[in-house]
Coordinates of C-alpha atoms and ligand atoms in Angstrom, one line a residue:
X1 CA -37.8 15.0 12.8
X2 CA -37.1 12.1 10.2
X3 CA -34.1 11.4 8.9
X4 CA -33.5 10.5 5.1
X5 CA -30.0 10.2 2.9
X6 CA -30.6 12.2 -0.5
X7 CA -29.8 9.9 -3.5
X8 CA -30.5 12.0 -6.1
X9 CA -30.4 15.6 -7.0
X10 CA -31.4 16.7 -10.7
X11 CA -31.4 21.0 -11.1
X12 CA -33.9 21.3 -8.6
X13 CA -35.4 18.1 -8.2
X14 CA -34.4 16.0 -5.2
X15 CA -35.3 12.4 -3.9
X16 CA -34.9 11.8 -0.4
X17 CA -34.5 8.0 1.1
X18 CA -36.3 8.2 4.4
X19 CA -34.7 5.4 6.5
X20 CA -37.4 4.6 8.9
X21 CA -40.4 3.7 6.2
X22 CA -37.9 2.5 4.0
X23 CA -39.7 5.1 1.4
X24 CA -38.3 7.2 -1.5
X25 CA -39.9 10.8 -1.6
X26 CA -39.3 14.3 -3.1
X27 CA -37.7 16.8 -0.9
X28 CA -38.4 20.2 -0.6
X29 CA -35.8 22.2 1.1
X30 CA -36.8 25.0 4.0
X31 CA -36.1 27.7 5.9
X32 CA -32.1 28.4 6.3
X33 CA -31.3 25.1 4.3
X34 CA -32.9 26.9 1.4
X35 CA -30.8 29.8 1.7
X36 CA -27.8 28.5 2.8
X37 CA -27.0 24.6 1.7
X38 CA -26.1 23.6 -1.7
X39 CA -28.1 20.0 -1.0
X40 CA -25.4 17.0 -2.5
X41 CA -26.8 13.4 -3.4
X42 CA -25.2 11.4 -0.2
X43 CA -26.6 14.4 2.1
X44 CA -27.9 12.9 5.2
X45 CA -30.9 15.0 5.8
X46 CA -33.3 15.9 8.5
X47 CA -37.2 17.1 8.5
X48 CA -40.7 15.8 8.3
X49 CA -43.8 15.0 5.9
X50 CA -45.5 17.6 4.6
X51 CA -48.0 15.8 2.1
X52 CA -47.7 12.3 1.5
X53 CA -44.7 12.0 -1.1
X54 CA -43.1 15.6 0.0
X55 CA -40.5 15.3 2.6
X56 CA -39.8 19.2 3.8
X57 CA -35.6 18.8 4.4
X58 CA -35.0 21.5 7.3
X59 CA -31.4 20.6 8.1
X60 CA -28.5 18.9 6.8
X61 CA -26.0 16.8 8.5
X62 CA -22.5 17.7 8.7
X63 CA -20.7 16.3 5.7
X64 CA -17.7 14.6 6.3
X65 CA -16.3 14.8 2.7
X66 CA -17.5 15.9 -0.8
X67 CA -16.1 14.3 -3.8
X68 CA -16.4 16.8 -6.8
X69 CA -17.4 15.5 -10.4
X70 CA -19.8 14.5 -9.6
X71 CA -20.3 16.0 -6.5
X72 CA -21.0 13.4 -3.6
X73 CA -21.0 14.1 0.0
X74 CA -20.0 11.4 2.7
X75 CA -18.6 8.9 0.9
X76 CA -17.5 6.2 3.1
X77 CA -15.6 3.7 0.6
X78 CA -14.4 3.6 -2.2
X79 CA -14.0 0.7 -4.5
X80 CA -11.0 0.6 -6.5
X81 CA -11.5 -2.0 -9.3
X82 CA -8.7 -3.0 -11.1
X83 CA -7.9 -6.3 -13.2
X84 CA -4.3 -8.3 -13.4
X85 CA -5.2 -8.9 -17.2
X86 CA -7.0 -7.1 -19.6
X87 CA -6.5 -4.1 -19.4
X88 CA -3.1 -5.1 -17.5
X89 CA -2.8 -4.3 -13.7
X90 CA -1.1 -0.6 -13.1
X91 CA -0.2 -0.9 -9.5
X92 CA 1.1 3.1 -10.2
X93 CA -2.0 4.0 -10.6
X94 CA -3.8 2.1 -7.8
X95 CA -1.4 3.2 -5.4
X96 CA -2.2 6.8 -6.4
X97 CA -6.0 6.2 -6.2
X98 CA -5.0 4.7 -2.5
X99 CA -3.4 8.0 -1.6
X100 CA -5.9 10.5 -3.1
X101 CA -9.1 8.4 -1.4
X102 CA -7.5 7.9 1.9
X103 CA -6.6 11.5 1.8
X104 CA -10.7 12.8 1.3
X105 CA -11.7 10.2 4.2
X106 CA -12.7 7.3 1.8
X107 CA -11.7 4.2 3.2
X108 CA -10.3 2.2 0.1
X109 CA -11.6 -1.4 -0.7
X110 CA -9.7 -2.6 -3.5
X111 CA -11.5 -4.9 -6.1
X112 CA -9.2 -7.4 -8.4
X113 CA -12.4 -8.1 -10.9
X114 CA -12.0 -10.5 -14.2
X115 CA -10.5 -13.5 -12.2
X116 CA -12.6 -16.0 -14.0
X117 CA -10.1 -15.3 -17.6
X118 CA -7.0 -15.2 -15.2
X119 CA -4.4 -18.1 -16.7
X120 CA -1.9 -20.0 -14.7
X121 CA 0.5 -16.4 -15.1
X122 CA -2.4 -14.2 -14.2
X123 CA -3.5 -16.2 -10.4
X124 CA 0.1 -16.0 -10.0
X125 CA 0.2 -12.3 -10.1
X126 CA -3.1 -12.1 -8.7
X127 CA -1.7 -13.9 -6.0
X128 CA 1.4 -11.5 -5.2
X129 CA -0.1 -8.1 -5.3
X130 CA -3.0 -9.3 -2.9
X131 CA 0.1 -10.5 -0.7
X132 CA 1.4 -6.8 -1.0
X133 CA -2.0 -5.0 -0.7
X134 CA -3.1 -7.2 1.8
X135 CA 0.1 -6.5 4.4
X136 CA 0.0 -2.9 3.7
X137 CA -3.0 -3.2 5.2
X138 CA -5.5 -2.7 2.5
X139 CA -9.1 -4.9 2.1
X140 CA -8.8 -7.1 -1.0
X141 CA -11.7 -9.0 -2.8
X142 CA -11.9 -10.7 -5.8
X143 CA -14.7 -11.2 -8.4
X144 CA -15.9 -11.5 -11.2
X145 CA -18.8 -9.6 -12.6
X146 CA -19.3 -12.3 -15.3
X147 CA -20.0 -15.4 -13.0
X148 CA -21.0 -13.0 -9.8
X149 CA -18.0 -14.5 -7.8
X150 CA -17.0 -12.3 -4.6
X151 CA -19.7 -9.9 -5.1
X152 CA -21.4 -11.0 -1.5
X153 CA -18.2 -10.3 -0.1
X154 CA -18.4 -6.9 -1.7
X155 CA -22.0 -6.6 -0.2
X156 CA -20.7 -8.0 3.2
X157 CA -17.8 -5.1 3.1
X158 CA -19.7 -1.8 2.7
X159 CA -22.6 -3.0 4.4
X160 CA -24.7 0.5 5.3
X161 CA -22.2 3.1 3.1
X162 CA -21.7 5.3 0.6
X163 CA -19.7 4.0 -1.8
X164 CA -18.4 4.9 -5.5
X165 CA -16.4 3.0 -8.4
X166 CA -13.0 4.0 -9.2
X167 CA -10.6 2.6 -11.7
X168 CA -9.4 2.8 -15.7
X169 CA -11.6 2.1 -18.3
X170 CA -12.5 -1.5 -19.1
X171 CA -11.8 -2.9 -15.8
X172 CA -15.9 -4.1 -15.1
X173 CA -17.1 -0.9 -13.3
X174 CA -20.6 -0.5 -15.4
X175 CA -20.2 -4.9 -15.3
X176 CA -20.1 -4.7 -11.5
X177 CA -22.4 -1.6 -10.9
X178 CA -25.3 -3.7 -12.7
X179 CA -24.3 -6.8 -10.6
X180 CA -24.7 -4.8 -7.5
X181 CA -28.1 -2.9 -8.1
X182 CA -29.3 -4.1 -10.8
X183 CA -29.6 -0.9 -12.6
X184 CA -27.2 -0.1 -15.8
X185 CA -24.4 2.8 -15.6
X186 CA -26.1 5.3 -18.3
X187 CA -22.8 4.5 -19.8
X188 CA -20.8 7.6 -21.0
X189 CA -23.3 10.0 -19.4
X190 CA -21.0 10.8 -16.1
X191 CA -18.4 7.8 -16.6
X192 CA -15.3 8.2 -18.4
X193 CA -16.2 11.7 -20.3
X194 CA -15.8 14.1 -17.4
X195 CA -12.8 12.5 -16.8
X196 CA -11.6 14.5 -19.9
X197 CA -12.9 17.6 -18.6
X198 CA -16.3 18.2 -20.2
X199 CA -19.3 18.8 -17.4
X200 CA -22.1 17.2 -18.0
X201 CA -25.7 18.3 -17.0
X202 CA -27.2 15.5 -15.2
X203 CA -27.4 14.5 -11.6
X204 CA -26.0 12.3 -9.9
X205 CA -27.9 9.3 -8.2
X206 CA -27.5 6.8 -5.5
X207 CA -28.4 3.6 -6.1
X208 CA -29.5 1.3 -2.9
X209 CA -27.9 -2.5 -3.3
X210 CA -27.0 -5.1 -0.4
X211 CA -27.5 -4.1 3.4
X212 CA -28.3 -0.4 3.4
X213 CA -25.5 0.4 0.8
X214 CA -25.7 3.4 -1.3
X215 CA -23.5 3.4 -4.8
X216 CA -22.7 6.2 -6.7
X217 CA -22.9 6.1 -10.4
X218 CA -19.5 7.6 -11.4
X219 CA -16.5 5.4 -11.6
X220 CA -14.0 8.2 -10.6
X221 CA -10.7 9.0 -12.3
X222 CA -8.7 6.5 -14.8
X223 CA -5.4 9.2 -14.6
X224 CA -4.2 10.2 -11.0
X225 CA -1.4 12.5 -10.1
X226 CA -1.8 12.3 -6.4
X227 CA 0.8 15.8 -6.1
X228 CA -2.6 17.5 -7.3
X229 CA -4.6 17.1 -4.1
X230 CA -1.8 15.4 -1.5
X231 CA 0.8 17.6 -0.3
X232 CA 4.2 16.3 -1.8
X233 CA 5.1 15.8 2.5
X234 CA 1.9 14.5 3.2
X235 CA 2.0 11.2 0.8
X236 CA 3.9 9.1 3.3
X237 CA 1.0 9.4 5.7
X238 CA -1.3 7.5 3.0
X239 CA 1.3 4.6 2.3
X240 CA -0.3 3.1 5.1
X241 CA 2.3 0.8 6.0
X242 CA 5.2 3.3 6.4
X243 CA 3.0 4.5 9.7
X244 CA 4.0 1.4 11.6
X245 CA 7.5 3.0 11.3
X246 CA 9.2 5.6 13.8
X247 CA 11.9 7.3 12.0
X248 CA 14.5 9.2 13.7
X249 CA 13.1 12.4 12.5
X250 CA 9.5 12.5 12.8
X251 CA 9.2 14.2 9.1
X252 CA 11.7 11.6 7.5
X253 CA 10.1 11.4 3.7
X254 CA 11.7 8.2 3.7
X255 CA 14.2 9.2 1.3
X256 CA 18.4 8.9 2.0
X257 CA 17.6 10.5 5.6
X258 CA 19.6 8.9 8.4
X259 CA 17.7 6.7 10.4
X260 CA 15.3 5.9 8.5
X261 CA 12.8 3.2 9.6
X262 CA 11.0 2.3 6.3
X263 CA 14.3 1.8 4.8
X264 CA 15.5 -0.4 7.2
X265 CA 11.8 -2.4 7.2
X266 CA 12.2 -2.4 3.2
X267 CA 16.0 -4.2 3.6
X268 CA 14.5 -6.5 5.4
X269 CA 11.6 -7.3 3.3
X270 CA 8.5 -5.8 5.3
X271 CA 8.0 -3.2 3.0
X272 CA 7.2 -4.2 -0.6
X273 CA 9.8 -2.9 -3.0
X274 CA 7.0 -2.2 -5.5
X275 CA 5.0 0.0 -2.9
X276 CA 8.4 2.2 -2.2
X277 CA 9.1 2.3 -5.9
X278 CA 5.6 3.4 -6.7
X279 CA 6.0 5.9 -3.5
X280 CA 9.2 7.3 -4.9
X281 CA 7.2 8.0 -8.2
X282 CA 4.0 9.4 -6.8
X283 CA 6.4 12.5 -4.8
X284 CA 8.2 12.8 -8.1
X285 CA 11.6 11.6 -6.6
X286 CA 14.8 9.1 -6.8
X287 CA 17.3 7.7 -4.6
X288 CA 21.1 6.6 -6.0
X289 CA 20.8 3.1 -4.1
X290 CA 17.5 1.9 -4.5
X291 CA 18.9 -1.2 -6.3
X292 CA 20.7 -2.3 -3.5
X293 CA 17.7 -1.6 -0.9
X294 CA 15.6 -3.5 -3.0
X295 CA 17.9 -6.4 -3.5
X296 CA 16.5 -10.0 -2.1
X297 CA 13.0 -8.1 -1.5
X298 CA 11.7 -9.4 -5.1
X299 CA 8.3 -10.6 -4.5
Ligands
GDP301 N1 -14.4 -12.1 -18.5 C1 -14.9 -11.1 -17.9 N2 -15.2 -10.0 -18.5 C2 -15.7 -8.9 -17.9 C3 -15.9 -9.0 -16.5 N3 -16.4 -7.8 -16.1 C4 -16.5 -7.0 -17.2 N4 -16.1 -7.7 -18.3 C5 -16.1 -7.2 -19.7 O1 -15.1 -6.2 -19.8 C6 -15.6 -5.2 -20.7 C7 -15.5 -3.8 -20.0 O2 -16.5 -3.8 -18.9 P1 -17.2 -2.5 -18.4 O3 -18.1 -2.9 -17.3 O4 -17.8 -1.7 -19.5 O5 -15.9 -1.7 -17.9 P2 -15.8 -0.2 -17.4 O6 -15.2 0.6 -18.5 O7 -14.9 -0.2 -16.2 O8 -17.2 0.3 -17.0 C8 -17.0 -5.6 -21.1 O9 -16.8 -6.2 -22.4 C9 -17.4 -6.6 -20.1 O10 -18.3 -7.5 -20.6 C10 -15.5 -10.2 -15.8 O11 -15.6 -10.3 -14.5 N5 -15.0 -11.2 -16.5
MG302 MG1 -18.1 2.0 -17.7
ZN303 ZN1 12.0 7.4 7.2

């Protein structure tokens, strides 16, 4: 049998991406695949010819994730895109993103884009959060979908994945989608308008760019409120940094427990004051002496 990746699925029409001919064709799902699978774009599929330009799909892969709206199976990365100026940076809501992404098995890449406007102010800031991102342990690029700066390094990143967008509005997603593949977000069609709740109709579609990488046209959420699909005791397992830490009680939530290790790491500067601060706020909760922890750990 042949195997192919599904990068597009329309009501009943699917296209199939058939990895040894390097071929796009329409696929025709059998037997117990037609009774059983709902078929996702980012589907890794199996079957064979059965006219030229009909690929009869007879079994589908295990999926290791689905993201919903629009539905997406196997994403491998996503790519957080955020700007230090215009719109101004919300490290709140990256940090959220971080948690929600890692949670579903998308390994976060995150993308500073608009660094060509950045003033003297702005590469300073630029410059401090990629410290912080970069030692919690996160892969940081920057670019700029106007000049086409660090979009190879992009390419080089999520060589041979499944990727999608995510970010607020006005950050360069549709700017850096087109950069990548060449092909125009259909802007508004799946972008920020399901974010407010309203389904839209039309399918979702892979586009190839780069080294056998597959993005997805959706930019993701804007708004995240990570408490919605991370377990209020699970988020300090997706503050990535906090893991090099052994508490004294292995389910320390890093809060005014005794012996705590991320408390003591954060005292002595290890742990960005920001990233707790942003922790505290994603579980929804506050500590009397986070002033003091905090001081001389201004980055
Ligand atoms: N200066 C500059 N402007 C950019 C860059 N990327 C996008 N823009 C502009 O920012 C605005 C929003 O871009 P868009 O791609 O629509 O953002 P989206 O809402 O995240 O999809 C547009 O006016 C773009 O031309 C960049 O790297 N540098
Ligand atoms: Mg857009
Ligand atoms: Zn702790």
């Amino acid at each position: 049998m042949e195997r192919g990746l599904v990068v597009e699925r329309v009501a009943q029409l699917i296209r199939v991406y058939l990895f040894d001919k390097d071929v796009y064709v329409r696929g025709i799902p059998r037997g117990k695949v037609l009774k059983k699978t709902r078929i996702h774009a980012g589907d890794y599929v199996r079957g064979k010819m059965v006219d030229p330009g009909t690929f009869a799909i007879e079994e589908v892969e295990e999926r290791k994730n689905v993201l919903i709206r629009p539905p997406i199976a196997n994403v491998d990365r996503v790519i957080c895109v955020m700007t230090i100026q215009k719109p101004e940076f919300d490290n709140h809501l990256l940090d959220n993103l971080l948690v929600v992404y890692d949670h579903v098995g998308c390994e976060p890449v995150i993308l500073f884009n608009k660094v060509d406007l950045l003033d003297e102010e702005g590469l300073k800031e630029l410059k401090k959060w990629t410290g912080i991102y970069a030692e919690a342990g996160y892969d940081v690029v920057h670019v700029s979908a106007r000049t086409g700066e660090g979009l190879e390094k992009v390419k080089d990143l999520v060589k041979g994945e499944i990727c999608i967008l995510a970010g607020p509005s006005g950050v360069g997603k549709s700017s850096i989608l087109k950069q990548l593949t060449g092909e125009e977000l259909r802007v508004g069609e799946v972008s920020e308008k399901t974010e407010r709740g309203r389904h839209t109709t039309t399918g979702v579609k892979l586009l190839p760019f780069g080294e056998g990488s597959f993005i997805g046209d959706t930019p993701g959420f804007s708004k995240v409120d990570a408490l919605q699909f991370v377990r209020k005791r699970d988020v300090r397992n997706y503050y990535r940094e906090f893991l090099r830490y052994e508490c004294r009680y292995p389910d320390c939530m890093h809060l005014s427990e005794p012996g705590c290790e991320v408390r003591e790491a954060l005292k002595r500067g290890e742990i960005s004051c920001e990233r707790y601060k942003s922790y505290l706020k994603t579980i929804k909760e506050y500590i009397p002496d986070l002033k003091e922890l905090c001081d001389g750990n201004e980055t």
